XYZ file of C-alpha atoms in Angstrom:
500
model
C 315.576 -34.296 110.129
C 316.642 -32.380 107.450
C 315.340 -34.556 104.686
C 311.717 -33.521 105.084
C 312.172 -29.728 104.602
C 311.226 -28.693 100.669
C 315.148 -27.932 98.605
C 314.734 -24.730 96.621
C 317.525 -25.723 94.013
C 315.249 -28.714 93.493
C 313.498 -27.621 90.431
C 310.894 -30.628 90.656
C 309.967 -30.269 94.140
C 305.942 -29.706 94.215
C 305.875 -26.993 96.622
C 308.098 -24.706 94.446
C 306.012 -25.502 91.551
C 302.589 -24.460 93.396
C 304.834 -21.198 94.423
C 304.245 -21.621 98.265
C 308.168 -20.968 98.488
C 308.883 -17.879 96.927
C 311.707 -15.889 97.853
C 309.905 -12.694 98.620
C 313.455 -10.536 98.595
C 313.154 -11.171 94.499
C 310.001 -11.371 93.100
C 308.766 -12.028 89.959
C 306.916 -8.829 89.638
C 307.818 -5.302 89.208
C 308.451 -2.812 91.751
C 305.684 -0.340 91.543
C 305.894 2.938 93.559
C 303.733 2.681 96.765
C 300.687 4.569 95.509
C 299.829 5.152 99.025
C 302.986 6.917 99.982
C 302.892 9.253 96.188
C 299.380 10.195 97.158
C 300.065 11.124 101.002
C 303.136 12.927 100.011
C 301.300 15.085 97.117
C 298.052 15.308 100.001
C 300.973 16.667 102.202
C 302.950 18.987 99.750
C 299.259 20.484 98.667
C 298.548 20.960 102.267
C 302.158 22.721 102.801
C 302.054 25.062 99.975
C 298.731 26.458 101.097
C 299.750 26.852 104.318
C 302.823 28.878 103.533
C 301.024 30.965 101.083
C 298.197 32.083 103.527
C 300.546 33.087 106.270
C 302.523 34.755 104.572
C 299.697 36.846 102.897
C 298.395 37.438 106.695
C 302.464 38.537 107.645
C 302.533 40.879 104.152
C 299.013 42.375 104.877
C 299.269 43.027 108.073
C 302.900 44.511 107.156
C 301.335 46.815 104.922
C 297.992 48.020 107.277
C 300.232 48.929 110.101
C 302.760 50.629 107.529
C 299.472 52.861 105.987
C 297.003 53.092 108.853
C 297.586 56.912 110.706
C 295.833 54.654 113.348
C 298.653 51.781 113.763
C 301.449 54.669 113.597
C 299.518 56.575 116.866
C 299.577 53.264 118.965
C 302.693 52.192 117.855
C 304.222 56.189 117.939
C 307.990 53.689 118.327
C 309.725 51.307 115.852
C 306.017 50.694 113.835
C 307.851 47.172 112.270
C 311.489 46.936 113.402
C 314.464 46.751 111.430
C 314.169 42.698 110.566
C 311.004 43.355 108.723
C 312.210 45.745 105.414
C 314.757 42.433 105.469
C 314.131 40.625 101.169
C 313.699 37.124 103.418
C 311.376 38.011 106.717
C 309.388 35.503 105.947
C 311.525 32.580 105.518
C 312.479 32.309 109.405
C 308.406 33.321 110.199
C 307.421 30.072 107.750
C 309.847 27.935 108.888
C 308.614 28.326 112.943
C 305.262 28.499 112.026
C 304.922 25.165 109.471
C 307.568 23.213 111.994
C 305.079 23.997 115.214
C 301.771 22.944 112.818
C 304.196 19.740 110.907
C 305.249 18.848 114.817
C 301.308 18.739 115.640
C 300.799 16.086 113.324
C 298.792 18.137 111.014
C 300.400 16.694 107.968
C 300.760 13.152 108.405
C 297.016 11.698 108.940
C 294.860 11.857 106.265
C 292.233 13.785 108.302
C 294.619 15.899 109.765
C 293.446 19.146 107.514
C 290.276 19.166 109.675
C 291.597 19.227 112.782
C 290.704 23.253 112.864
C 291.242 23.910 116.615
C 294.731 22.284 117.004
C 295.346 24.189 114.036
C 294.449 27.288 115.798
C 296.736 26.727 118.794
C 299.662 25.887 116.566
C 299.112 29.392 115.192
C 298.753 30.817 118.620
C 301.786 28.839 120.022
C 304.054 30.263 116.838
C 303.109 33.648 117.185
C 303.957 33.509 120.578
C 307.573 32.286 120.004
C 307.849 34.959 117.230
C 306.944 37.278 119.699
C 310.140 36.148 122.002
C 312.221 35.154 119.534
C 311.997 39.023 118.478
C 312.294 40.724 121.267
C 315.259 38.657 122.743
C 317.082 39.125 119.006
C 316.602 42.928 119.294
C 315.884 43.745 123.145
C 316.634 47.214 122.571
C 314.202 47.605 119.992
C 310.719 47.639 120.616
C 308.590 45.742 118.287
C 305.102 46.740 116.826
C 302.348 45.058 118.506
C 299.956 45.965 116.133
C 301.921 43.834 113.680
C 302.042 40.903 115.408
C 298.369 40.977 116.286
C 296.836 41.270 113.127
C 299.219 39.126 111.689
C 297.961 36.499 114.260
C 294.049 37.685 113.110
C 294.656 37.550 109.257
C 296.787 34.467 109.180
C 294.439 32.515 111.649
C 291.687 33.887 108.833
C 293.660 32.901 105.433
C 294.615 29.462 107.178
C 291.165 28.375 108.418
C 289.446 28.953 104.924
C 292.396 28.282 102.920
C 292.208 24.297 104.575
C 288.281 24.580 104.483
C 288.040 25.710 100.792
C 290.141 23.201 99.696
C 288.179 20.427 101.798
C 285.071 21.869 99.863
C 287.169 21.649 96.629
C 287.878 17.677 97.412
C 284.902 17.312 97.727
C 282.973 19.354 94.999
C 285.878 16.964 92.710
C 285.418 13.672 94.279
C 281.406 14.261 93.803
C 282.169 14.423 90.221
C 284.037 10.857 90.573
C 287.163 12.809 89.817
C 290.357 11.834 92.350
C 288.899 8.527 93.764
C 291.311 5.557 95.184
C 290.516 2.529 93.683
C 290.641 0.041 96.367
C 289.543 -3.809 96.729
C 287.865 -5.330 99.275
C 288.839 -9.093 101.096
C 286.258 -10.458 103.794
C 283.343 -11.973 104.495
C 279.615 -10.463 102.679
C 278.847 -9.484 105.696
C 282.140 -7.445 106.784
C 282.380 -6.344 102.967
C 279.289 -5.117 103.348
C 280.079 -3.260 106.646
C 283.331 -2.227 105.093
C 281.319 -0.830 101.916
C 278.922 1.471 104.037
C 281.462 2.986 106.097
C 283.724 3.839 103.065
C 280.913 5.120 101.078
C 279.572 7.821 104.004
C 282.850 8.643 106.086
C 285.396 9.472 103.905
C 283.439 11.344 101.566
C 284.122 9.075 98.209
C 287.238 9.040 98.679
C 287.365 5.443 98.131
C 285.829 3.175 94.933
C 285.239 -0.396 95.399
C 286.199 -1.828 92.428
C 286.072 -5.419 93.418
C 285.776 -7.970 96.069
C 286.591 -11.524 96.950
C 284.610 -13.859 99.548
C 287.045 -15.632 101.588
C 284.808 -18.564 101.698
C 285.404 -19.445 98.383
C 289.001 -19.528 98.464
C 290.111 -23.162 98.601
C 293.893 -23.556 99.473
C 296.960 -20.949 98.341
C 296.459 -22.098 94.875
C 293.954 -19.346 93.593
C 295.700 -16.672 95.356
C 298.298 -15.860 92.423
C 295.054 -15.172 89.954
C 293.632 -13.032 92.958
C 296.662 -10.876 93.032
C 296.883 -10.773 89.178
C 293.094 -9.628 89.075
C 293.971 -7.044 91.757
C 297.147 -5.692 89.901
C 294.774 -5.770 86.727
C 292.441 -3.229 88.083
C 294.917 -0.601 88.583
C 293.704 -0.851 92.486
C 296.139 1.232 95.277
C 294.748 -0.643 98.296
C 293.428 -3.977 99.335
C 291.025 -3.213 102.835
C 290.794 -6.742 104.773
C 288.067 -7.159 106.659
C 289.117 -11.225 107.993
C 292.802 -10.770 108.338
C 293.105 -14.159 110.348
C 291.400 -16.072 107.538
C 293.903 -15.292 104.625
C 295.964 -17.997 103.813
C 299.917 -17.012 104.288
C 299.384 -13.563 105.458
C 303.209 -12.162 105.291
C 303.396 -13.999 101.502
C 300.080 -11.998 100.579
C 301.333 -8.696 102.031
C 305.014 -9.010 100.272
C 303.051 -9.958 96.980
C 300.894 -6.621 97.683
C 303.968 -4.857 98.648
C 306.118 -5.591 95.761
C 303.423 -5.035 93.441
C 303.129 -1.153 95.166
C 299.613 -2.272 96.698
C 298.987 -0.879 100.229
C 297.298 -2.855 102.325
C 294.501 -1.696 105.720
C 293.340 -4.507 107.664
C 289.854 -3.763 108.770
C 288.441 -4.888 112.100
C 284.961 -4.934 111.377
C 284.141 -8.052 112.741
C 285.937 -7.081 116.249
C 283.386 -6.585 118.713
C 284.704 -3.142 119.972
C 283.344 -0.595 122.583
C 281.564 2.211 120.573
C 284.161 4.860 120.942
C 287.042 6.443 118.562
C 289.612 4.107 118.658
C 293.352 5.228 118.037
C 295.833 2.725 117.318
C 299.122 2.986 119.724
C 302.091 0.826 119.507
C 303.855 -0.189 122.230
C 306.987 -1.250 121.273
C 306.262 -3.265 117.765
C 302.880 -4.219 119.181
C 299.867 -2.426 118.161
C 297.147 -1.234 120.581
C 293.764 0.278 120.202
C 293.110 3.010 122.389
C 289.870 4.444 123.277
C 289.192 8.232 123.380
C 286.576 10.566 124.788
C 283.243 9.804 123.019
C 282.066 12.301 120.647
C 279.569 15.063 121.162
C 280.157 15.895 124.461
C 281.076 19.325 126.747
C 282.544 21.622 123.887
C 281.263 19.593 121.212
C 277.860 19.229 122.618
C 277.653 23.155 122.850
C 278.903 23.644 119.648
C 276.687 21.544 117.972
C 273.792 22.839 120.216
C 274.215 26.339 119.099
C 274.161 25.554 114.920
C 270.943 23.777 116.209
C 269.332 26.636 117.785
C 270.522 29.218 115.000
C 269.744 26.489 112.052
C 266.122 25.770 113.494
C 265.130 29.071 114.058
C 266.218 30.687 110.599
C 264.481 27.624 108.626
C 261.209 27.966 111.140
C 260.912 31.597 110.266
C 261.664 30.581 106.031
C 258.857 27.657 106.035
C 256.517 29.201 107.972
C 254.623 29.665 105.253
C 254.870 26.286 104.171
C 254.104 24.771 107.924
C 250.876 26.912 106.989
C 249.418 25.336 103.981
C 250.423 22.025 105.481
C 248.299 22.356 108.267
C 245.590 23.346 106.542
C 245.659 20.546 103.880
C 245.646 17.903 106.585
C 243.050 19.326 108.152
C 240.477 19.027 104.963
C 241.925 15.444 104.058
C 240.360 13.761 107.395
C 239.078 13.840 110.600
C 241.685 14.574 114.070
C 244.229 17.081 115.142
C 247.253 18.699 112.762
C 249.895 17.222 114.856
C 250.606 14.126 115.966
C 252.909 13.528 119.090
C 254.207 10.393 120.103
C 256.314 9.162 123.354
C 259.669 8.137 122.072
C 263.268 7.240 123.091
C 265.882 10.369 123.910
C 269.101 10.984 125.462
C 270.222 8.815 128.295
C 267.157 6.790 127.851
C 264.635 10.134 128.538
C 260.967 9.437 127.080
C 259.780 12.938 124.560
C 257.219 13.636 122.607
C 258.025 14.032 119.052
C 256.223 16.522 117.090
C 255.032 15.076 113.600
C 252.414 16.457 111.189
C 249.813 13.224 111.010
C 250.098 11.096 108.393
C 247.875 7.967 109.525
C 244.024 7.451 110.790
C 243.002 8.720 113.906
C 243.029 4.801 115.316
C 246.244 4.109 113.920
C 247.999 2.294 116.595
C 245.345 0.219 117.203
C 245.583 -0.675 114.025
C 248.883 -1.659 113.761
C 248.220 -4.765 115.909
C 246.796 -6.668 113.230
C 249.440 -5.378 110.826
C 252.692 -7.039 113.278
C 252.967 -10.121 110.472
C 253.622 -7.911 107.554
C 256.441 -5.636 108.858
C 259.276 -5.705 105.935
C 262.107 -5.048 109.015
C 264.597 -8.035 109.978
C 264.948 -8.034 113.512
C 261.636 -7.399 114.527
C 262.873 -4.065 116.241
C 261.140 -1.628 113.574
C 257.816 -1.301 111.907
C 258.332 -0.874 108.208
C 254.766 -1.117 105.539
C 255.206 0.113 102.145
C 251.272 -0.181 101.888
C 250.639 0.888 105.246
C 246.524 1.028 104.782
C 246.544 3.852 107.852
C 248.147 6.455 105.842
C 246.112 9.151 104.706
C 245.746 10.467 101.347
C 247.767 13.727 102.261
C 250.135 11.453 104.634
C 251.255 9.713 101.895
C 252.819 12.635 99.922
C 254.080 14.525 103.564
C 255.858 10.859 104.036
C 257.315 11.069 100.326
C 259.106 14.391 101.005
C 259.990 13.765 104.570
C 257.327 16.538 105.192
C 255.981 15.215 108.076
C 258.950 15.696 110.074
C 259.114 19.268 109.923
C 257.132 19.960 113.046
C 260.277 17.996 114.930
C 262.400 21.805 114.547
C 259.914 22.808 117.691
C 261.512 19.591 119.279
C 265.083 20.851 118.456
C 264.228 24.336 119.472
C 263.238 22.373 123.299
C 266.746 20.706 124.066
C 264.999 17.408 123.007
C 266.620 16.446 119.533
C 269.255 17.513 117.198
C 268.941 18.173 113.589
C 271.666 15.523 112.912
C 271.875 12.762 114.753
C 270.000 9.037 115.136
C 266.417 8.954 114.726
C 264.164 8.479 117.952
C 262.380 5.383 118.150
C 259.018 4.452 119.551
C 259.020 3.000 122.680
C 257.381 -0.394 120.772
C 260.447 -0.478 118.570
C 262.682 -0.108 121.916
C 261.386 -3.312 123.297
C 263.250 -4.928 120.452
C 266.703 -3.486 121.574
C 269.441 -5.850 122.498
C 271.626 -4.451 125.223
C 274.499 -2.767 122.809
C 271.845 -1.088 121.272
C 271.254 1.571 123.668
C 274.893 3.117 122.299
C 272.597 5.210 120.019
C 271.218 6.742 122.985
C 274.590 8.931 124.312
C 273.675 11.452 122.280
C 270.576 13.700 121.236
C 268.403 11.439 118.521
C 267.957 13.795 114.837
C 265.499 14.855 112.376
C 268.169 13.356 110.062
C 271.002 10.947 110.006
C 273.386 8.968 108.149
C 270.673 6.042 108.092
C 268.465 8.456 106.623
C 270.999 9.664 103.546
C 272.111 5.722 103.576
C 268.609 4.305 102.122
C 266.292 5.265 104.612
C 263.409 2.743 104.380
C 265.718 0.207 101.704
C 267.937 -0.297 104.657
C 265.472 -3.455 106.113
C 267.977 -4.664 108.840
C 268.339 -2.832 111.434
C 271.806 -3.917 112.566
C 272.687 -2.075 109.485
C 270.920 1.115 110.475
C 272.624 0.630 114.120
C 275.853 0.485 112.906
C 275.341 3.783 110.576
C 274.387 5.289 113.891
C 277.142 4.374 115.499
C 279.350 5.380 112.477
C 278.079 8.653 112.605
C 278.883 8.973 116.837
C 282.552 8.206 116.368
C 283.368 10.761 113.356
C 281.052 13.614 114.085
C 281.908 17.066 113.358
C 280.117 20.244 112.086
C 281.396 19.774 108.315
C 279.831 15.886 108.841
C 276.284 17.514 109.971
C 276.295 19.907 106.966
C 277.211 17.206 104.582
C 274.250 14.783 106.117
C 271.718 17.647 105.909
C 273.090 18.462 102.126
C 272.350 14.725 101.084
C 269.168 14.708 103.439
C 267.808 17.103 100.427
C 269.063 15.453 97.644
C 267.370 12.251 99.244
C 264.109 13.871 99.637
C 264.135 15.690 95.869
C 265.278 12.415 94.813
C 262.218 10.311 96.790
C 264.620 7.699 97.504
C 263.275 4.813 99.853
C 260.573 6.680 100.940
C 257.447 5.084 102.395
């Protein structure tokens, strides 16, 4: 029995020679420090220091307005600060509550954990709270300013929030510049590389470079995998993302070679068909689960995206006016029909709207487009895509350059019918088209803009790829994600890219 297992003292056996043996407790490589743990520990010290700073220059301010207000010494006419607070180190057993109850939340161990704003705020609620006990039951005889405590709550809740939200404006101002970027490498098929690139490149605000790449399907045996790894140590790279973890060859041997070499490795399920919510991954005991959450962009989220809506739209309404104006006016001389154009198309839940557009095309235009079917440039058949469309006016063609035309679609947002941000309405002729797990887009209210529109816009020609951006975009909203779509939704138009 045991004559058929491979000797490791036997220097000539051909499996040690092709290295399929090697002990992985002593490699031949150098031990690199994990890159991923030096960066989430400097991510987490940066995050720390700010922290401490800002509350205690909302405990020290608020120290010194209640100390010099005649206003704060007639409310509080008793003890105005206490005793504990002309102590050298007050603030040592205030930071040390505060950044426990905010470490405790989990707000330094994710990477997205410094935009978690709102379980930020409770953590500062919940520790002023227990400073308020903790103080009155170490001096009950004592009574303790409450003007103190208050607008230390108010100006450390204010440093906080725009201490964490200038610095995510500083990442990324930096990593806009190319500055701070993790190289990583991709392993997959093209299509889940390509999947895997998209995502990267809009969610996590360049955060990541892609460097390289290797197609699984031309990996023949365990033979090439020592030059893969030497390529991938080569480029300085600090994380391999796999996007067909069940097709590498010798998994554990591949992630002790990344390992060892200080490589961190993400597996990426991109080719897991998946319900389209948030996942979170859960173990349960040593086995890993993934969880579904609430979807995005509903109840509090719905209303607080509906109100930057209603404020956005009406402010840039009132700006543009003028603009709107001349429009109108120029359409109107250029041919024959109505300003507007208004066509049925595909809302929330399923609803049928009519989208407001400034008309670009012939009066006859869907008739038209009938005899045009055999030239659309879209895979799938679900879209109609012409970069010589023959029904677009003079004047169309230049609204359609700048996105122009969609202007009149703020009256739309202004109605409860769209969003500013958010996946673009379709025609109820591109609908037909849908398969089944397409109508995901629909649980929320369709946009002006999007991420397919900052992604490409008419160079994206499949439309699984614009689905998926949709999707994409559902699962990580947030306010800061709708101003940085409708940022890049300008530089796109200045910039005329894919256009048509």
């Amino acid at each position: 029995m045991m004559k058929n297992v491979p000797n490791p003292e036997k220097k000539s056996d051909p499996e040690i020679e092709k290295g399929q043996y090697q002990d992985q407790r002593a490699p031949n490589i150098l031990l690199h420090i994990d890159q991923g743990v030096a960066v989430a520990l400097v991510r987490n010290l940066i995050l720390l220091l700010f922290d401490a700073t800002f509350i205690s220059l909302g405990w020290l301010l608020a120290k010194w307005v209640v100390m010099n207000s005649e206003y704060f010494q007639s409310v509080d006419s008793f003890d105005l600060i206490g005793t504990a607070t002309n102590q050298p180190g007050f603030l040592l057993p205030i930071l040390a509550i505060t950044i426990g109850i905010i470490s405790a939340a989990g707000l330094y161990s994710r990477r997205d954990s410094r935009r978690r704003f709102l379980r930020l705020i409770s953590c500062l609620t919940l520790a002023q709270f227990i400073l308020i006990v903790l103080a009155f039951l170490y001096r009950p005889g004592v009574f303790i300013s409450r003007s103190l405590f208050l607008l230390a709550w108010l100006f450390t809740l204010t440093f906080v929030l725009m201490g964490r939200f200038l610095l995510e404006l500083a990442v990324i101002t930096v990593r806009s510049k190319g500055i701070l970027t993790r190289k990583i490498f991709l392993i997959g098929t093209p299509r889940d590389t390509l999947a895997a690139k998209i995502a990267l490149k809009l969610i996590s605000n360049r955060e990541f470079q892609v460097v390289g790449q290797l197609d699984l399907s031309t990996i023949e045996g365990q033979q090439q995998w020592p030059s893969v790894l030497e390529d991938i140590q080569g480029k300085g790279i600090g994380e391999v993302f796999v996007c067909s973890w069940q097709s590498i060859p010798n998994p554990m041997s591949f992630y002790w070679n990344l390992k060892t070499a200080g490589i961190n490795l993400r597996v990426l399920p991109v080719g897991l068909e998946l319900p389209y919510q948030s996942p979170q991954i859960e173990m349960i005991g040593r086995m890993p689960t993934i969880q579904f959450t609430t979807p995005a962009i509903i109840g509090t989220d719905f209303w607080l995206k509906r109100g930057f809506d209603l404020t956005f739209s009406i402010l840039l309404l009132i700006f543009i006016s003028p603009i709107l104006l001349f429009i109108a006016v120029l359409i109107k001389l250029d041919s024959p029909g109505p300003i507007f154009y208004k066509q049925t198309r595909l809302g929330l839940r399923g609803r049928h709207f009519k989208v407001w557009k400034f008309r670009t095309m012939v009066i006859n235009a869907d008739q038209l487009m009938k005899e045009l079917e055999a030239k659309n440039e879209l895979k799938g058949g679900v879209l109609f895509k012409m970069k010589d469309d023959p029904r677009i006016t003079k004047i169309g063609k230049v609204l359609r350059k700048y996105s122009l035309d969609e202007l009149p679609q703020l009256i739309n947002v202004l109605r409860g019918q769209m969003s500013l941000v958010g996946p673009r309405p379709l025609p109820l002729r591109d609908v037909e088209g849908f398969a089944p797990h397409h109508f995901a887009r629909q649980n929320v209210l369709p946009g002006i803009t999007g991420l397919w529109q900052v992604s490409g816009r008419s160079d994206i020609i499949d439309f699984e790829n614009a689905f998926r951006l949709d999707v994409m975009y559902i699962n990580n909203w947030s306010l800061l994600l709708d101003f940085q779509i409708l940022w890049k939704t300008v530089q796109v138009v200045l910039n005329r890219k894919g256009a048509y």
